[in-house]
mmCIF file with all atom_site columns, N, CA and C in Angstrom:
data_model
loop_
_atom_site.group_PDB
_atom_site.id
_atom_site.type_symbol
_atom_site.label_atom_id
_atom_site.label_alt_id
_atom_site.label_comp_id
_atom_site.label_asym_id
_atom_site.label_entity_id
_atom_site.label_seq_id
_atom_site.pdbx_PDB_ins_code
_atom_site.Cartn_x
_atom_site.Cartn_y
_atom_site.Cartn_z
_atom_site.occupancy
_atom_site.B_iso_or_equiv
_atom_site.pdbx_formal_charge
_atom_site.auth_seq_id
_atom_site.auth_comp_id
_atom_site.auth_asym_id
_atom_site.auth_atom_id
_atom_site.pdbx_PDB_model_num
ATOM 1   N N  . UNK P 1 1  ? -0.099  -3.002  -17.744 1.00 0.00 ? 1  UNK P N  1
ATOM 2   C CA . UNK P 1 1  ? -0.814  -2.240  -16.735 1.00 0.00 ? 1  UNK P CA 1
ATOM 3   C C  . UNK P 1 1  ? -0.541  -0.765  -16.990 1.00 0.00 ? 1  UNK P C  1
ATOM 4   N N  . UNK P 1 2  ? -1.491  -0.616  -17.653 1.00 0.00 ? 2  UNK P N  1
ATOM 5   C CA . UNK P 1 2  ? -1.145  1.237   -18.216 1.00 0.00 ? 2  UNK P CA 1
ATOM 6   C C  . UNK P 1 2  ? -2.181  2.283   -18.088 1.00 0.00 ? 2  UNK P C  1
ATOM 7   N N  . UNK P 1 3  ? -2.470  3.009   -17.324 1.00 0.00 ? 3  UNK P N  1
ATOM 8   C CA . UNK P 1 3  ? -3.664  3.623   -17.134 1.00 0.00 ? 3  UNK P CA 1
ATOM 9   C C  . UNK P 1 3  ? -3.542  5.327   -17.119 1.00 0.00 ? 3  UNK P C  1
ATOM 10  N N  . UNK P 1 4  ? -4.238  6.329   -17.631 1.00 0.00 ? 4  UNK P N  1
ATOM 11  C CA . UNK P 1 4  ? -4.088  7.071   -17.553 1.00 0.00 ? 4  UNK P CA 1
ATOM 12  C C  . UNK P 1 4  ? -4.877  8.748   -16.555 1.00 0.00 ? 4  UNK P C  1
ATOM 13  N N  . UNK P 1 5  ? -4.027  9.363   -15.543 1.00 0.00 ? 5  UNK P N  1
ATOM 14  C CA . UNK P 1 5  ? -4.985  10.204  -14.856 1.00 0.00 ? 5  UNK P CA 1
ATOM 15  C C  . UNK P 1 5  ? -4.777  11.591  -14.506 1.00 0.00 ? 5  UNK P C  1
ATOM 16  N N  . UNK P 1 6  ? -5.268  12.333  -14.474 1.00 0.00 ? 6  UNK P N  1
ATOM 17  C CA . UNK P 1 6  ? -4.991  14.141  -14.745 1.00 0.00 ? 6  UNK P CA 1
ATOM 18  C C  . UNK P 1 6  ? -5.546  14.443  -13.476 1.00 0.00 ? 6  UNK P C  1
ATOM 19  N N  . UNK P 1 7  ? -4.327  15.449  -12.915 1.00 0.00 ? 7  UNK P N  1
ATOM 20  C CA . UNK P 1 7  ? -4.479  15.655  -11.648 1.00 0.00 ? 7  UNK P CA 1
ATOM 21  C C  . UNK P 1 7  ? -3.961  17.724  -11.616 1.00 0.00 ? 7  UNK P C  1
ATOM 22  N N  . UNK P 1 8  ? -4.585  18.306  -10.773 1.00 0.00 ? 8  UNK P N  1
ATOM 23  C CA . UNK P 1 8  ? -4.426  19.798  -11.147 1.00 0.00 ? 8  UNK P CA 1
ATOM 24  C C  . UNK P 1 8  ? -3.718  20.566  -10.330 1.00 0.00 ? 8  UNK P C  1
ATOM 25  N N  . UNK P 1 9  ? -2.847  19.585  -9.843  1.00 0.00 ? 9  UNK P N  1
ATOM 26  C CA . UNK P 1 9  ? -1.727  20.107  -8.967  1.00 0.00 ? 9  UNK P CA 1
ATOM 27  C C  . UNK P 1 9  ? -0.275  20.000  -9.400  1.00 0.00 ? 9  UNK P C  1
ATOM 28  N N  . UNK P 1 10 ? 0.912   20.210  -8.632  1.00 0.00 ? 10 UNK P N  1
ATOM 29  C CA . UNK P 1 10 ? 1.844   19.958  -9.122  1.00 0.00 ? 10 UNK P CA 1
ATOM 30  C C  . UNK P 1 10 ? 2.903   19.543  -7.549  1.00 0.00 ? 10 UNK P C  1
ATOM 31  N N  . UNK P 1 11 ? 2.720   18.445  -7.797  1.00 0.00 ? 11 UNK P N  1
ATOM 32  C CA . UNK P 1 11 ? 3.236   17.691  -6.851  1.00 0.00 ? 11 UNK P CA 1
ATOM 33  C C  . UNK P 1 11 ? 4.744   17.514  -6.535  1.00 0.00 ? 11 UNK P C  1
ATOM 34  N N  . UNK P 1 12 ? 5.154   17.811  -5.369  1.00 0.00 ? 12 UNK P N  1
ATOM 35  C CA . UNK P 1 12 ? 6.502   17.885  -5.451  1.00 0.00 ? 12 UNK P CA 1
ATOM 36  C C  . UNK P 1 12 ? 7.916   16.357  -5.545  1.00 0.00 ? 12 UNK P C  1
ATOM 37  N N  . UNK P 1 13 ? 6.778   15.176  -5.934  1.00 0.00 ? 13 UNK P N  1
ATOM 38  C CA . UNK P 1 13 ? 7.554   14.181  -5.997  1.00 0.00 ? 13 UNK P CA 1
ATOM 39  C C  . UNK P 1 13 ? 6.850   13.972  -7.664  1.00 0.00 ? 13 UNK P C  1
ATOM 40  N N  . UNK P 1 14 ? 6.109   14.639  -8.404  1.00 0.00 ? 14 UNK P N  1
ATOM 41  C CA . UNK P 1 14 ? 6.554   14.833  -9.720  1.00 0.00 ? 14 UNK P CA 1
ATOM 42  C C  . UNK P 1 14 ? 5.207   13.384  -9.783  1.00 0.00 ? 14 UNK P C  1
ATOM 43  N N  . UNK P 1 15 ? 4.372   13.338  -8.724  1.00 0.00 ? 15 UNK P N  1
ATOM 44  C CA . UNK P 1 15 ? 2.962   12.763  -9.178  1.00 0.00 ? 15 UNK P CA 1
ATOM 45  C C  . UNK P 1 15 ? 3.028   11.178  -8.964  1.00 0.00 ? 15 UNK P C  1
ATOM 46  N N  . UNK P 1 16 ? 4.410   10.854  -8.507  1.00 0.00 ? 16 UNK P N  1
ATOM 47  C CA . UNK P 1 16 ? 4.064   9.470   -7.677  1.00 0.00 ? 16 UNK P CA 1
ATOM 48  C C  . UNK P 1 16 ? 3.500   9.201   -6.395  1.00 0.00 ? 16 UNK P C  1
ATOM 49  N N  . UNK P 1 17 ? 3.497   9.695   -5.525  1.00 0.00 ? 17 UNK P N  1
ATOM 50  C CA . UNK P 1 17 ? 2.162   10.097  -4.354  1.00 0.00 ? 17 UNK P CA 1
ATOM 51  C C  . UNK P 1 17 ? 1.072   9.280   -5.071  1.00 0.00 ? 17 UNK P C  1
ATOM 52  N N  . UNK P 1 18 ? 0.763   10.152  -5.967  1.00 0.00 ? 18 UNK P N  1
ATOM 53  C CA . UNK P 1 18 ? -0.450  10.399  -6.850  1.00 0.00 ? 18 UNK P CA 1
ATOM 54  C C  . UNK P 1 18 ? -0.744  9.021   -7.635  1.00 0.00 ? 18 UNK P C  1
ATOM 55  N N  . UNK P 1 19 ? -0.037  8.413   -8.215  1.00 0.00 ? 19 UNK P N  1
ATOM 56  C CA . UNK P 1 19 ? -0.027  7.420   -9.151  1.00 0.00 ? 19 UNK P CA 1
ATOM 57  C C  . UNK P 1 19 ? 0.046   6.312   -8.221  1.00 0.00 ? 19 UNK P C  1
ATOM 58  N N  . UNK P 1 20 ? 0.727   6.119   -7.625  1.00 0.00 ? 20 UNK P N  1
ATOM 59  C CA . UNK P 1 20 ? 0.752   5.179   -6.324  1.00 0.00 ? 20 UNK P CA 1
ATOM 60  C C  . UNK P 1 20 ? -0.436  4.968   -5.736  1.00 0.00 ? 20 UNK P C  1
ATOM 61  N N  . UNK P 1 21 ? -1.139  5.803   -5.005  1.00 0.00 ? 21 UNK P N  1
ATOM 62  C CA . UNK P 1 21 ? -2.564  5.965   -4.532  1.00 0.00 ? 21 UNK P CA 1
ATOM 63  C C  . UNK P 1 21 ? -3.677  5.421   -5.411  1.00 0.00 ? 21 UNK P C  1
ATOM 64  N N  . UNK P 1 22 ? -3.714  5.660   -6.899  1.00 0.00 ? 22 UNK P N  1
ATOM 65  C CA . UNK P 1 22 ? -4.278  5.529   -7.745  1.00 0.00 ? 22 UNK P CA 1
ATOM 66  C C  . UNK P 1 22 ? -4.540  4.915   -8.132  1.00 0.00 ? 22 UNK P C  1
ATOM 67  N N  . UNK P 1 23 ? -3.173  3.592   -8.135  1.00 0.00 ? 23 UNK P N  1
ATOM 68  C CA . UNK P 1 23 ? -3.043  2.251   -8.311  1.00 0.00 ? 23 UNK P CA 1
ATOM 69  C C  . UNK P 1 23 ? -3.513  1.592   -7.795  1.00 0.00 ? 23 UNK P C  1
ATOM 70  N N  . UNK P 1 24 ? -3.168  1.580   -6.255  1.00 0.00 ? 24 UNK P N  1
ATOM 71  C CA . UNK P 1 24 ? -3.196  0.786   -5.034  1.00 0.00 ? 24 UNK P CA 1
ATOM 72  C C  . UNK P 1 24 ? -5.407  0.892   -5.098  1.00 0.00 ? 24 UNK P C  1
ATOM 73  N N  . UNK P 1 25 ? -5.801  2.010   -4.949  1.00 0.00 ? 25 UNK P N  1
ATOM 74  C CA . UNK P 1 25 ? -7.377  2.122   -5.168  1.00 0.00 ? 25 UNK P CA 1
ATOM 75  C C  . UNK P 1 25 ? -7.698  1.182   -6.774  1.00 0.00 ? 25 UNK P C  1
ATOM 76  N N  . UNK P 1 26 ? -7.452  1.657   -7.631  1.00 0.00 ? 26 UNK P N  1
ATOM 77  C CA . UNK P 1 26 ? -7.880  0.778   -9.012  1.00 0.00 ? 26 UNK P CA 1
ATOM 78  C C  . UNK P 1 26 ? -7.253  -0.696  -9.059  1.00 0.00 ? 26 UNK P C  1
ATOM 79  N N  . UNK P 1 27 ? -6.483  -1.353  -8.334  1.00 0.00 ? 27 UNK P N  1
ATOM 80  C CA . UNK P 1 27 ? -5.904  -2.604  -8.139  1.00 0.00 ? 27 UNK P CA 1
ATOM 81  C C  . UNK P 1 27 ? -7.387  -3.116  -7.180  1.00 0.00 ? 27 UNK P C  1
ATOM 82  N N  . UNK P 1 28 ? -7.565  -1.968  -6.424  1.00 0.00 ? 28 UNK P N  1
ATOM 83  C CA . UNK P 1 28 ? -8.787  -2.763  -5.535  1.00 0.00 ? 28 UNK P CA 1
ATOM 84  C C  . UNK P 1 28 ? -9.903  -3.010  -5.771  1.00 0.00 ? 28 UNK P C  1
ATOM 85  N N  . UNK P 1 29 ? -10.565 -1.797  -6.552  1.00 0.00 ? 29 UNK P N  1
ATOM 86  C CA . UNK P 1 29 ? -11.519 -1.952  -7.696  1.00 0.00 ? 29 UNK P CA 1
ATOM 87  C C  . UNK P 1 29 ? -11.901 -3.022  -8.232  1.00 0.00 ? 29 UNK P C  1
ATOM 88  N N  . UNK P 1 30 ? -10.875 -3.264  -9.198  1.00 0.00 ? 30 UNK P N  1
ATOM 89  C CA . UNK P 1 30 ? -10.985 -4.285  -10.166 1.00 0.00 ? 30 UNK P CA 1
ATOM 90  C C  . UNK P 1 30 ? -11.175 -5.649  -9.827  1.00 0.00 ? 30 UNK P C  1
ATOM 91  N N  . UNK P 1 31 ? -9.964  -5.797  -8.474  1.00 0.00 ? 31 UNK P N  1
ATOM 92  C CA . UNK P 1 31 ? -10.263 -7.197  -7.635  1.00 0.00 ? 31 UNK P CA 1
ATOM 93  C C  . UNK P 1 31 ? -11.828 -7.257  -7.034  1.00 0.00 ? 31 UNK P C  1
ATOM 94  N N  . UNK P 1 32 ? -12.178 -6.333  -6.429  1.00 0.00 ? 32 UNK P N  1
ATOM 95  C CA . UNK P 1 32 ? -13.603 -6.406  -6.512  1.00 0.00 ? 32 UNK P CA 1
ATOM 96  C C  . UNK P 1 32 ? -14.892 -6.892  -7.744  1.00 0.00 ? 32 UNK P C  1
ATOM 97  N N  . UNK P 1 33 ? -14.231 -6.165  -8.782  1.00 0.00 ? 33 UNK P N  1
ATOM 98  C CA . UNK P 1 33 ? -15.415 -6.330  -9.944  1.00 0.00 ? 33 UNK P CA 1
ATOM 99  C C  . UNK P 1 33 ? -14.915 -7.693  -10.293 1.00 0.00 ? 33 UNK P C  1
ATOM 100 N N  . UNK P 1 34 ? -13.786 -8.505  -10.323 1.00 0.00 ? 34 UNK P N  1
ATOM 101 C CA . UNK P 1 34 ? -13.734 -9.786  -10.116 1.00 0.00 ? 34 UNK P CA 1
ATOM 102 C C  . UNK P 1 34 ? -14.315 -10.822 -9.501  1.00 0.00 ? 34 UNK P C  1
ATOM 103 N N  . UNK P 1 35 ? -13.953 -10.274 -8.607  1.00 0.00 ? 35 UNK P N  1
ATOM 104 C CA . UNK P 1 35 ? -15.083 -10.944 -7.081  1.00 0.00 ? 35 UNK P CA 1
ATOM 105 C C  . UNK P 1 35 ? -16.061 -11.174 -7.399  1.00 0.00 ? 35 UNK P C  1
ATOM 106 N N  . UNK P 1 36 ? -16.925 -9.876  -8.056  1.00 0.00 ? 36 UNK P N  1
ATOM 107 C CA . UNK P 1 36 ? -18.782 -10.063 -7.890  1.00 0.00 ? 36 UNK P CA 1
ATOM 108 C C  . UNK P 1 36 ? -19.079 -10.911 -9.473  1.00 0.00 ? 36 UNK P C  1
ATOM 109 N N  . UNK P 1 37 ? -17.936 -10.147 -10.340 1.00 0.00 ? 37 UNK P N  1
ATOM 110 C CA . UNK P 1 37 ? -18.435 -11.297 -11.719 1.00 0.00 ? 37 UNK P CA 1
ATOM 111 C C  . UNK P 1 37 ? -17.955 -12.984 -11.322 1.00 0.00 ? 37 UNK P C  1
ATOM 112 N N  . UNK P 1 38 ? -17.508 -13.330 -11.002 1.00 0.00 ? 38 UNK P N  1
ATOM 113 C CA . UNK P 1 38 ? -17.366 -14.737 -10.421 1.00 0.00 ? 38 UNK P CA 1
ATOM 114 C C  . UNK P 1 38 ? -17.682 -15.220 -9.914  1.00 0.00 ? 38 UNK P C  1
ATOM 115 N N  . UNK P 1 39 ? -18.082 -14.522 -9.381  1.00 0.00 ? 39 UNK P N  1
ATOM 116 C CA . UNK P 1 39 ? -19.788 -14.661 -8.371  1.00 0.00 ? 39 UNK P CA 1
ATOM 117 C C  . UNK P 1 39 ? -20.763 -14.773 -9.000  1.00 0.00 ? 39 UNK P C  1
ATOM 118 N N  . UNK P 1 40 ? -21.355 -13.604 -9.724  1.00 0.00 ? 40 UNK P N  1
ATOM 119 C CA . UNK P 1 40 ? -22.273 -13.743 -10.752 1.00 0.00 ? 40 UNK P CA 1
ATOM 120 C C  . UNK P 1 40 ? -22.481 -15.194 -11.452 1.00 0.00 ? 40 UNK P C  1
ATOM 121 N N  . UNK P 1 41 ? -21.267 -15.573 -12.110 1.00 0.00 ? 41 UNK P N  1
ATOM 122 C CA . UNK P 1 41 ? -21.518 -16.461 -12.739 1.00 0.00 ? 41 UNK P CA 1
ATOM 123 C C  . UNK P 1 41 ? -22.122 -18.051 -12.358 1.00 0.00 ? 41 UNK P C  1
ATOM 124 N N  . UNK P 1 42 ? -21.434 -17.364 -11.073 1.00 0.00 ? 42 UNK P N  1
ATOM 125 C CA . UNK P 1 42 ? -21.799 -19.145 -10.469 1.00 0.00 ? 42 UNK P CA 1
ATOM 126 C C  . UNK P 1 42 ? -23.563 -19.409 -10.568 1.00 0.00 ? 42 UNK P C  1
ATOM 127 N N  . UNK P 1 43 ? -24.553 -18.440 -10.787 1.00 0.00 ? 43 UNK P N  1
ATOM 128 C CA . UNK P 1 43 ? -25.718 -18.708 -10.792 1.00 0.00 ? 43 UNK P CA 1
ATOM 129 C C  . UNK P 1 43 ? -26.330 -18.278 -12.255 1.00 0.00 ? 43 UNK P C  1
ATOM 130 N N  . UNK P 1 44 ? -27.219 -19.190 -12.712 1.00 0.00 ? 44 UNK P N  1
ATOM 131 C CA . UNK P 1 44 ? -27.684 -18.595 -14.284 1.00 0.00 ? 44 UNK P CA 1
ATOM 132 C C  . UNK P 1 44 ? -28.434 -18.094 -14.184 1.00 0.00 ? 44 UNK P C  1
ATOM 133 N N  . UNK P 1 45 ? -29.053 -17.515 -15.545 1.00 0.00 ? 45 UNK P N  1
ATOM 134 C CA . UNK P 1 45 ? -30.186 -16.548 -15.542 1.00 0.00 ? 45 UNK P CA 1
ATOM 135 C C  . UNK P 1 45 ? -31.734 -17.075 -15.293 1.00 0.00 ? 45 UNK P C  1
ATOM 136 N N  . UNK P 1 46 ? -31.732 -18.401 -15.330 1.00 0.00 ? 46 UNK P N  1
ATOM 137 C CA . UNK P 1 46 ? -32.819 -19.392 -14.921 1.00 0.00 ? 46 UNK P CA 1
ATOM 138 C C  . UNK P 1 46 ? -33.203 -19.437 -13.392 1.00 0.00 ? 46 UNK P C  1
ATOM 139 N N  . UNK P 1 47 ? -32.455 -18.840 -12.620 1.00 0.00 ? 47 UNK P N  1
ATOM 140 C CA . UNK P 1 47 ? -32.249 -19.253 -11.131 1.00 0.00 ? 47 UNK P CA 1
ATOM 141 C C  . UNK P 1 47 ? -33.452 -18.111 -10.676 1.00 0.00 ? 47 UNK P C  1
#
């Protein structure tokens, strides 16, 4: 789990705030785009 993100501040806990937040949103994301492709699949392109 390695992701990379540029931020233009300078944060006084050194950008875990930042990375934390980041995560917690792109963890949710992805479980989403899970969701809908598994979904997707359950119906073919014939339907």
């Amino acid at each position: 789990e390695k992701f990379v993100t540029v931020a233009n501040i300078e944060a006084p806990d050194h950008g875990a705030t930042i990375l934390a937040g980041n995560r917690r949103v792109l963890t949710a994301r992805l479980s989403d785009a899970k969701f809908f492709w598994e979904n997707d699949l359950r119906t073919s392109l014939d339907a």
